[in-house]
Amino acid sequence: MQYLSISDSENFIANALQAVNVPSADARVVAQLMVQSDLAGADGHGLFRLPAYIKRIRAGGINLHPNIHIERDQGATALVNGDNALGHLVMNKAVEIALEKVKKHSVCWVGSHYGNHSGAASVYVRKLAEKGYIGIYMAVGNANHMAPWGGIDLLLSTNPIAIAVPAGNSPIVLLDIATTVAAYGKVKLAAQKGESIPDGWMIDRKGQPLTDPQRSGEGSLLPIGGYKGYGLAVMIGLLAGTLNNAAVGKDTVDFNAHHDLITNTGQTIIAVDPTAFGDQEQFIQRVITLVEDLKNSSKLPGVNQIRVPGEGAAKTMTERMLTGIPISNQLLDALNACAKECGIATLDL
C-alpha cells in the first residue's frame, strides 16, 4: 500500500478543484474537509470522491459562485439555502451558524437544503465536539439505494446519522453510521478494487443475496436491524429532507448518474451545550466513567477488547496523521486520470 501525506492530499484536491474554476479559498476549505473523511477512516467519502465531484462541476451540476445564506431564522433554529454549492461549503456554513446559536440558546437546530454530498457525517459533529458541544447530524443520501422493508422500489437512501459527545482529553465518543448495513460508498470502493461485497449487504429484486458490486444497480442495500433500520431511515428522511424542503423519496436525484442535475440535498445539524444541564467537567467525567466501564467489562471468549464508538476513528486519525492517506493502485489510477483531465500534475507514489 502506498501513502499520500495529509498536506499533499489537500494540495492535490485543491489544485484539481481550482483547475475547474472553484475559487481558491473554497477549494482549500473543501480539500481540508475531504481529507478529514480519509483521516477518520471513511475512505469512501474523501479522496475517492474527487473524480465524481469534478464530473459534476464540469457538467454544470455545481454552482461555483453560490450565495450560501440563511433563508429562515427563528430563535434557536435556522434553515440554510446552500444555493447548490459544493456540499462541504454548505455544511461548513451550517456548523458555523450552529456554533453561534448554541452559544446563545444552549441548543440549536440548523437545517439545510440545496446542498450536495459533503463527505463523512463525522466531520461535522466532530467540529462541534472539539468545541465542547454535543453534535448530532442527519442527512438524506445522494441517491436511493434502499427499498422499504418488504418492497423492491428504491425509495430511500443510506440516510446517515452521526452523534458526537466530547470526552475531555479522551477520544470523542462518536457514532457515524448509515441506516443501511453498509454505506454505498463502500460498495463503490469494492467495485473500484474489483472485490466482492459481503453477503448481507445487498439483495437483488427477488430478495436473493447480491455480492457483486458491479451489479449494485440491480439490487437494494439492506437496512441495519431489519425493519428498525428502515424505520430510522424514514424518520431521518423526514427530519433532514421533508422538514427542510429538500429532496427525499421519489424526488431524490442520483448524483452518480446525473452529474448535471441539482440534487437539493437536505441535511441537519444539531448542537447542544452540556453546561445547560450541569457542570461541564462533571459531565465529561461521567462520560469517561461510562467509557471505562464499558471497556473494562467482561469479555466473551475470543474477544480481545471492547471498543466504544469513535475509538477506532481516533486511532486511525492518529496513525494517518503520521503515515498519510492509504492509496490503492485503483484509486491512484482514478486520481491521476482526474488530474490529466484537469491539467494538473499527476501523483507519483
PDB file of C-alpha atoms in Angstrom, residues 9 59 129 131 295 323:
ATOM      1  CA  SER A   9      -3.633  15.211  -0.273  1.00  0.00           C
ATOM      2  CA  ALA A  59     -21.192  19.072 -16.226  1.00  0.00           C
ATOM      3  CA  ALA A 129     -17.463  18.186  19.930  1.00  0.00           C
ATOM      4  CA  LYS A 131     -15.572  22.943  20.934  1.00  0.00           C
ATOM      5  CA  LYS A 295     -14.059  -1.093  28.031  1.00  0.00           C
ATOM      6  CA  THR A 323       1.697   7.851   7.681  1.00  0.00           C
TER       7      THR A 323
END
